CSV table of C-alpha atoms in Angstrom, one decimal:
chain,number,residue,atom,x,y,z
D,2,MET,CA,18.9,26.3,16.4
D,3,LEU,CA,19.2,23.9,19.3
D,4,VAL,CA,16.2,21.7,20.4
D,5,LEU,CA,16.1,20.0,23.8
D,6,VAL,CA,14.0,16.8,23.9
D,7,ALA,CA,12.9,14.5,26.7
D,8,PRO,CA,12.3,10.7,26.2
D,9,GLY,CA,9.2,8.8,27.2
D,10,GLN,CA,8.4,5.5,28.9
D,11,GLY,CA,10.5,2.5,28.1
D,12,ALA,CA,13.8,4.5,28.0
D,13,GLN,CA,14.5,3.6,31.7
D,14,THR,CA,16.9,0.8,32.6
D,15,PRO,CA,17.9,-0.6,36.0
D,16,GLY,CA,20.5,1.5,37.8
D,17,PHE,CA,20.5,4.3,35.2
D,18,LEU,CA,20.7,7.1,37.7
D,19,THR,CA,23.6,5.7,39.8
D,20,GLU,CA,26.3,7.6,38.0
D,21,TRP,CA,24.4,10.9,38.2
D,22,LEU,CA,24.1,11.0,42.0
D,23,ASP,CA,27.6,12.3,42.7
D,24,LEU,CA,27.1,15.3,40.4
D,25,PRO,CA,26.5,18.7,42.0
D,26,GLY,CA,22.9,19.2,43.1
D,27,VAL,CA,21.5,15.9,41.8
D,28,ARG,CA,21.0,14.0,45.0
D,29,GLY,CA,19.4,17.0,46.8
D,30,ALA,CA,17.1,17.6,43.8
D,31,LEU,CA,16.0,13.9,43.7
D,32,GLU,CA,15.4,13.9,47.4
D,33,ALA,CA,13.1,17.0,47.1
D,34,TRP,CA,11.3,15.5,44.1
D,35,SER,CA,10.9,12.2,45.9
D,36,ASP,CA,9.0,14.1,48.6
D,37,ALA,CA,6.9,15.8,46.0
D,38,ALA,CA,6.0,12.6,44.2
D,39,GLY,CA,5.7,10.4,47.4
D,40,LEU,CA,8.2,8.0,45.8
D,41,ASP,CA,11.8,7.1,46.5
D,42,LEU,CA,13.3,8.1,43.2
D,43,ILE,CA,16.9,7.5,44.3
D,44,ARG,CA,16.1,3.8,45.2
D,45,TYR,CA,14.2,3.2,42.0
D,46,GLY,CA,16.8,4.9,39.9
D,47,THR,CA,19.7,2.9,41.4
D,48,GLU,CA,18.6,-0.3,43.1
D,49,ALA,CA,15.3,-1.4,41.6
D,50,ASP,CA,15.1,-4.2,39.0
D,51,ALA,CA,13.6,-4.0,35.5
D,52,GLU,CA,10.2,-5.2,36.6
D,53,GLU,CA,9.9,-2.6,39.4
D,54,ILE,CA,10.7,0.3,37.1
D,55,ARG,CA,8.4,-1.0,34.3
D,56,ASP,CA,5.5,-0.1,36.6
D,57,THR,CA,3.9,2.9,35.0
D,58,ALA,CA,3.4,4.6,38.3
D,59,VAL,CA,7.1,4.4,39.0
D,60,ALA,CA,8.6,4.8,35.5
D,61,GLN,CA,6.9,8.1,34.7
D,62,PRO,CA,8.1,10.1,37.7
D,63,LEU,CA,11.5,8.5,37.4
D,64,LEU,CA,11.9,9.6,33.8
D,65,VAL,CA,10.7,13.2,34.5
D,66,ALA,CA,13.1,13.4,37.4
D,67,ALA,CA,16.0,12.1,35.3
D,68,GLY,CA,15.3,14.6,32.5
D,69,LEU,CA,15.1,17.5,34.8
D,70,ALA,CA,18.2,16.5,36.7
D,71,SER,CA,20.3,16.1,33.6
D,72,ALA,CA,19.0,19.4,32.1
D,73,SER,CA,20.1,21.2,35.3
D,74,LEU,CA,23.7,20.1,34.6
D,75,LEU,CA,23.8,21.6,31.1
D,76,PHE,CA,23.6,25.2,32.3
D,77,ASP,CA,25.4,27.2,35.1
D,78,ASP,CA,22.1,29.1,35.6
D,79,PRO,CA,18.6,27.9,34.7
D,80,ALA,CA,17.9,31.3,33.2
D,81,GLU,CA,20.4,30.4,30.4
D,82,LEU,CA,18.1,27.7,29.0
D,83,PRO,CA,15.7,30.1,27.1
D,84,GLN,CA,18.7,32.1,26.0
D,85,LYS,CA,20.4,29.1,24.3
D,86,VAL,CA,17.6,26.6,23.5
D,87,GLY,CA,15.3,27.4,20.6
D,88,ALA,CA,12.6,24.8,21.4
D,89,VAL,CA,11.7,22.0,23.8
D,90,ALA,CA,9.6,18.9,23.4
D,91,GLY,CA,9.1,15.6,25.0
D,92,HIS,CA,7.8,12.2,23.9
D,93,SER,CA,4.7,11.2,25.8
D,94,VAL,CA,5.5,11.6,29.5
D,95,GLY,CA,8.6,13.6,28.4
D,96,GLU,CA,6.1,16.4,27.6
D,97,ILE,CA,5.9,17.1,31.3
D,98,THR,CA,9.6,17.4,31.5
D,99,ALA,CA,9.7,19.8,28.6
D,100,ALA,CA,6.8,21.9,30.0
D,101,SER,CA,8.5,22.3,33.3
D,102,LEU,CA,11.8,23.2,31.6
D,103,ALA,CA,9.9,25.8,29.6
D,104,GLY,CA,8.6,27.3,32.8
D,105,VAL,CA,5.0,26.2,32.6
D,106,PHE,CA,5.1,24.9,36.2
D,107,PRO,CA,7.9,24.4,38.8
D,108,HIS,CA,9.8,21.1,38.9
D,109,GLU,CA,8.1,20.0,42.2
D,110,GLU,CA,4.7,20.5,40.6
D,111,ALA,CA,5.8,18.5,37.6
D,112,LEU,CA,6.7,15.6,39.8
D,113,ARG,CA,3.3,15.7,41.6
D,114,LEU,CA,1.5,15.9,38.3
D,115,VAL,CA,3.4,13.0,36.7
D,116,ARG,CA,2.9,10.8,39.8
D,117,THR,CA,-0.8,11.4,39.4
D,118,ARG,CA,-0.6,10.7,35.7
D,119,GLY,CA,1.4,7.4,36.3
D,120,LEU,CA,-1.0,6.2,38.9
D,121,GLY,CA,-4.0,7.0,36.8
D,122,MET,CA,-2.6,5.3,33.7
D,123,ALA,CA,-1.6,2.2,35.8
D,124,GLU,CA,-5.1,2.0,37.1
D,125,ALA,CA,-6.6,2.3,33.7
D,126,ALA,CA,-4.2,-0.3,32.3
D,127,ALA,CA,-5.2,-2.8,35.0
D,128,VAL,CA,-8.8,-2.9,33.6
D,129,THR,CA,-7.9,-4.9,30.5
D,130,GLU,CA,-4.8,-6.7,29.5
D,131,THR,CA,-3.3,-4.4,26.9
D,132,GLY,CA,0.1,-3.5,25.5
D,133,MET,CA,2.1,-1.9,22.7
D,134,ALA,CA,4.3,-3.0,19.8
D,135,ALA,CA,6.7,-1.1,17.5
D,136,LEU,CA,6.4,-1.7,13.8
D,137,LEU,CA,9.6,-1.1,11.9
D,138,GLY,CA,9.4,-0.1,8.2
D,139,GLY,CA,6.4,0.2,6.0
D,140,ASP,CA,4.3,3.1,4.7
D,141,PRO,CA,2.0,4.9,7.2
D,142,ALA,CA,-0.6,5.1,4.4
D,143,VAL,CA,-0.7,1.3,4.4
D,144,THR,CA,0.1,0.5,8.0
D,145,VAL,CA,-2.4,2.8,9.8
D,146,PRO,CA,-5.5,1.4,8.0
D,147,HIS,CA,-4.2,-2.1,8.6
D,148,LEU,CA,-3.9,-1.5,12.3
D,149,GLU,CA,-7.4,0.0,12.5
D,150,LYS,CA,-8.8,-3.0,10.7
D,151,LEU,CA,-7.3,-5.2,13.5
D,152,GLY,CA,-8.9,-2.9,16.1
D,153,LEU,CA,-5.5,-1.4,17.1
D,154,THR,CA,-4.6,2.3,17.6
D,155,PRO,CA,-1.5,3.8,16.0
D,156,ALA,CA,-0.6,5.3,19.4
D,157,ASN,CA,2.8,6.7,18.5
D,158,ILE,CA,3.5,7.9,14.9
D,159,ASN,CA,7.2,8.5,15.4
D,160,GLY,CA,8.4,9.1,11.9
D,161,ALA,CA,11.6,7.6,10.5
D,162,GLY,CA,9.8,4.4,9.6
D,163,GLN,CA,8.4,3.7,13.0
D,164,ILE,CA,4.8,3.4,14.3
D,165,VAL,CA,3.8,2.0,17.6
D,166,ALA,CA,0.5,0.1,17.8
D,167,ALA,CA,-1.5,-0.3,21.0
D,168,GLY,CA,-4.5,-2.5,22.0
D,169,THR,CA,-5.4,-5.7,23.7
D,170,LYS,CA,-3.1,-8.7,23.9
D,171,GLU,CA,-5.4,-10.5,21.4
D,172,GLN,CA,-5.2,-7.7,18.9
D,173,LEU,CA,-1.4,-7.5,19.2
D,174,ALA,CA,-1.2,-11.3,18.7
D,175,ALA,CA,-3.3,-10.9,15.5
D,176,LEU,CA,-0.9,-8.2,14.3
D,177,GLU,CA,2.1,-10.5,14.9
D,178,ALA,CA,0.4,-13.0,12.7
D,179,ASP,CA,-0.7,-10.5,10.1
D,180,LYS,CA,1.8,-7.7,9.6
D,181,PRO,CA,1.1,-4.8,7.3
D,182,GLU,CA,2.7,-4.9,3.9
D,183,GLY,CA,6.3,-3.5,4.1
D,184,VAL,CA,6.7,-3.8,7.8
D,185,ARG,CA,10.0,-5.7,8.5
D,186,LYS,CA,9.5,-6.4,12.2
D,187,VAL,CA,7.0,-6.1,15.1
D,188,VAL,CA,8.7,-5.6,18.5
D,189,ALA,CA,6.7,-5.9,21.7
D,190,LEU,CA,7.4,-3.0,24.0
D,191,LYS,CA,8.1,-3.3,27.8
D,192,VAL,CA,5.2,-1.1,28.9
D,193,ALA,CA,2.3,-2.0,31.1
D,194,GLY,CA,-0.6,-0.9,28.9
D,195,ALA,CA,-2.1,0.6,25.7
D,196,PHE,CA,-1.1,4.2,26.3
D,197,HIS,CA,-2.4,7.0,24.2
D,198,THR,CA,-5.6,5.1,23.3
D,199,HIS,CA,-9.2,5.0,24.5
D,200,HIS,CA,-8.1,2.5,27.1
D,201,MET,CA,-6.6,5.4,29.0
D,202,ALA,CA,-9.8,7.5,29.1
D,203,PRO,CA,-10.2,7.1,32.9
D,204,ALA,CA,-6.7,8.5,33.5
D,205,VAL,CA,-7.7,11.7,31.6
D,206,ASP,CA,-10.4,12.5,34.2
D,207,THR,CA,-7.9,11.8,37.0
D,208,LEU,CA,-5.3,14.1,35.5
D,209,ALA,CA,-7.8,16.8,34.7
D,210,LYS,CA,-8.7,17.0,38.4
D,211,ALA,CA,-5.1,17.3,39.4
D,212,ALA,CA,-4.5,20.0,36.7
D,213,GLU,CA,-7.2,22.2,38.3
D,214,ALA,CA,-4.8,22.9,41.2
D,215,LEU,CA,-2.1,24.3,38.9
D,216,ALA,CA,-1.6,27.9,37.7
D,217,PRO,CA,0.4,27.4,34.5
D,218,GLY,CA,2.7,30.0,33.2
D,219,ASP,CA,3.3,30.7,29.5
D,220,PRO,CA,6.4,28.8,28.1
D,221,LYS,CA,9.6,30.9,28.1
D,222,VAL,CA,10.9,28.9,25.2
D,223,THR,CA,9.1,27.5,22.1
D,224,TYR,CA,7.1,24.4,23.3
D,225,VAL,CA,6.2,21.8,20.6
D,226,SER,CA,3.2,19.6,21.4
D,227,ASN,CA,2.8,15.9,20.7
D,228,LYS,CA,-0.9,16.4,19.7
D,229,ASP,CA,-0.2,17.9,16.3
D,230,GLY,CA,3.5,19.1,16.3
D,231,ARG,CA,2.3,22.7,16.8
D,232,ALA,CA,4.2,25.2,18.9
D,233,VAL,CA,2.0,26.3,21.8
D,234,ALA,CA,2.5,29.7,23.3
D,235,GLY,CA,-0.1,29.6,26.2
D,236,GLY,CA,0.5,27.8,29.5
D,237,ALA,CA,-3.2,27.0,29.9
D,238,GLU,CA,-3.3,25.3,26.5
D,239,VAL,CA,0.0,23.4,27.2
D,240,LEU,CA,-1.6,22.0,30.4
D,241,GLU,CA,-4.9,21.2,28.6
D,242,ARG,CA,-3.0,19.3,25.9
D,243,LEU,CA,-0.9,17.4,28.5
D,244,VAL,CA,-4.2,16.1,30.0
D,245,GLY,CA,-5.8,15.1,26.8
D,246,GLN,CA,-2.7,13.5,25.3
D,247,VAL,CA,-2.9,10.6,27.7
D,248,ALA,CA,-5.6,9.1,25.6
D,249,ASN,CA,-4.6,10.4,22.2
D,250,PRO,CA,-1.8,9.4,19.7
D,251,VAL,CA,1.7,10.9,20.0
D,252,ARG,CA,2.6,12.6,16.7
D,253,TRP,CA,6.4,12.7,17.1
D,254,ASP,CA,6.7,12.8,13.3
D,255,LEU,CA,4.9,16.1,13.3
D,256,CYS,CA,7.1,17.4,16.1
D,257,MET,CA,10.2,16.7,14.0
D,258,GLU,CA,8.6,18.4,11.0
D,259,THR,CA,8.2,21.5,13.3
D,260,PHE,CA,11.8,21.3,14.4
D,261,LYS,CA,12.8,21.3,10.8
D,262,ALA,CA,10.5,24.3,10.0
D,263,LEU,CA,12.0,26.2,12.9
D,264,GLY,CA,15.5,25.6,11.5
D,265,VAL,CA,16.9,23.0,13.9
D,266,THR,CA,20.7,22.5,13.6
D,267,ALA,CA,21.3,20.5,16.8
D,268,LEU,CA,19.3,18.3,19.1
D,269,ILE,CA,20.1,17.1,22.6
D,270,GLU,CA,18.1,14.3,24.2
D,271,LEU,CA,18.0,14.4,28.0
D,272,CYS,CA,18.7,11.4,30.3
D,273,PRO,CA,18.1,8.5,29.6
D,274,GLY,CA,18.8,9.4,26.0
D,275,GLY,CA,19.0,7.3,22.9
D,276,THR,CA,15.5,6.7,21.4
D,277,LEU,CA,14.7,10.2,20.1
D,278,THR,CA,18.2,10.9,18.8
D,279,GLY,CA,17.9,7.6,16.9
D,280,LEU,CA,14.7,8.8,15.2
D,281,ALA,CA,16.2,12.3,14.6
D,282,LYS,CA,19.3,10.8,12.8
D,283,ARG,CA,17.0,9.2,10.3
D,284,ALA,CA,14.3,11.9,10.0
D,285,LEU,CA,16.5,15.0,10.3
D,286,PRO,CA,19.7,14.4,8.2
D,287,GLY,CA,22.4,17.0,8.8
D,288,VAL,CA,21.2,17.8,12.3
D,289,LYS,CA,23.8,17.3,15.0
D,290,THR,CA,22.4,14.9,17.7
D,291,LEU,CA,23.6,14.0,21.2
D,292,ALA,CA,22.0,11.7,23.7
D,293,LEU,CA,22.7,12.1,27.5
D,294,LYS,CA,23.2,8.5,28.4
D,295,SER,CA,25.7,9.1,31.2
D,296,PRO,CA,27.6,12.0,32.9
D,297,ALA,CA,30.4,11.3,30.4
D,298,ASP,CA,28.2,12.9,27.7
D,299,LEU,CA,27.8,16.3,29.5
D,300,ASP,CA,31.0,18.0,28.2
D,301,ALA,CA,30.0,17.2,24.6
D,302,ALA,CA,26.5,18.5,25.2
D,303,ARG,CA,27.8,21.7,26.8
D,304,GLU,CA,30.0,22.2,23.7
D,305,LEU,CA,27.0,21.8,21.5
D,306,ILE,CA,25.1,24.4,23.5
D,307,ALA,CA,28.0,26.8,23.4
D,308,GLU,CA,28.1,26.5,19.6
D,309,ALA,CA,24.3,27.2,19.2
D,310,PRO,CA,23.3,30.8,18.3
D,311,THR,CA,20.8,32.4,20.7
D,312,PRO,CA,17.2,32.0,19.5
D,313,ALA,CA,16.9,35.8,19.3
D,314,ALA,CA,19.9,36.0,17.0
D,315,ASP,CA,18.6,33.2,14.9
D,316,ALA,CA,15.3,35.0,14.4
D,317,ALA,CA,17.1,38.2,13.5
D,318,GLY,CA,19.2,36.4,11.0
D,319,ALA,CA,16.0,34.9,9.4
């Protein structure tokens, strides 16, 4: 079974969309999505520097647009996606990409929603100086209580020996000086706030108001949620979870456990890929992985899709 995943904030790099613009349909789609988001996605994806695209209000729409654009190039017809893909998921803001690919809402609505999400989270982040840091190695049973003792939130439990802590700059400094037993390294992340913590509570209210205008459809392909790794079948519940997830931890470890339970054999990470395939290589041994980092990766991705059995055939075989 093939799983399609979308990366979250921090995956973007300056100029990462430049090579994609000459591919069929990409420029036109980005122009339409720029109008929907009220943001020049082409400029930010090709000309903006690292500081500009670090801005949460910019980074989030940019990542969703990149994921949707790269996914569109994998199939001759969008209707093929639910025929060939067994499940979709996204890490943090990548959940909006995954939901739109699953048919919960159209791509233009996804860009409007993510722009609201980014602005709301940027505004919440401006209240207190906060940040995030990745902890490499260690045992979650030891690491999580240690973080809580320091007042930090385990905001991303990513599996494969990685937890991301979030909190104030003072709390993160205390973590640097007092690492949990077994943690090899603490790496500060280039993000603008303590996402997926109580610091983001104001953004939940902002996003909830925006969500009221949407009429979500049920996913046409299995959608795996960050909240608890559960597959969610109802569009209204997907949207409700997207709203609440802004201020709650990402359980990517549980998402990968669900992929395993579903019988995943291959995983493709949409542009700008790399982070989630890295985690999958460690947590899902034996699963073929491919990251869409540039258009040069498209042929290999299409071959992987062609090899995948249809989800229906997979279920019948089981």
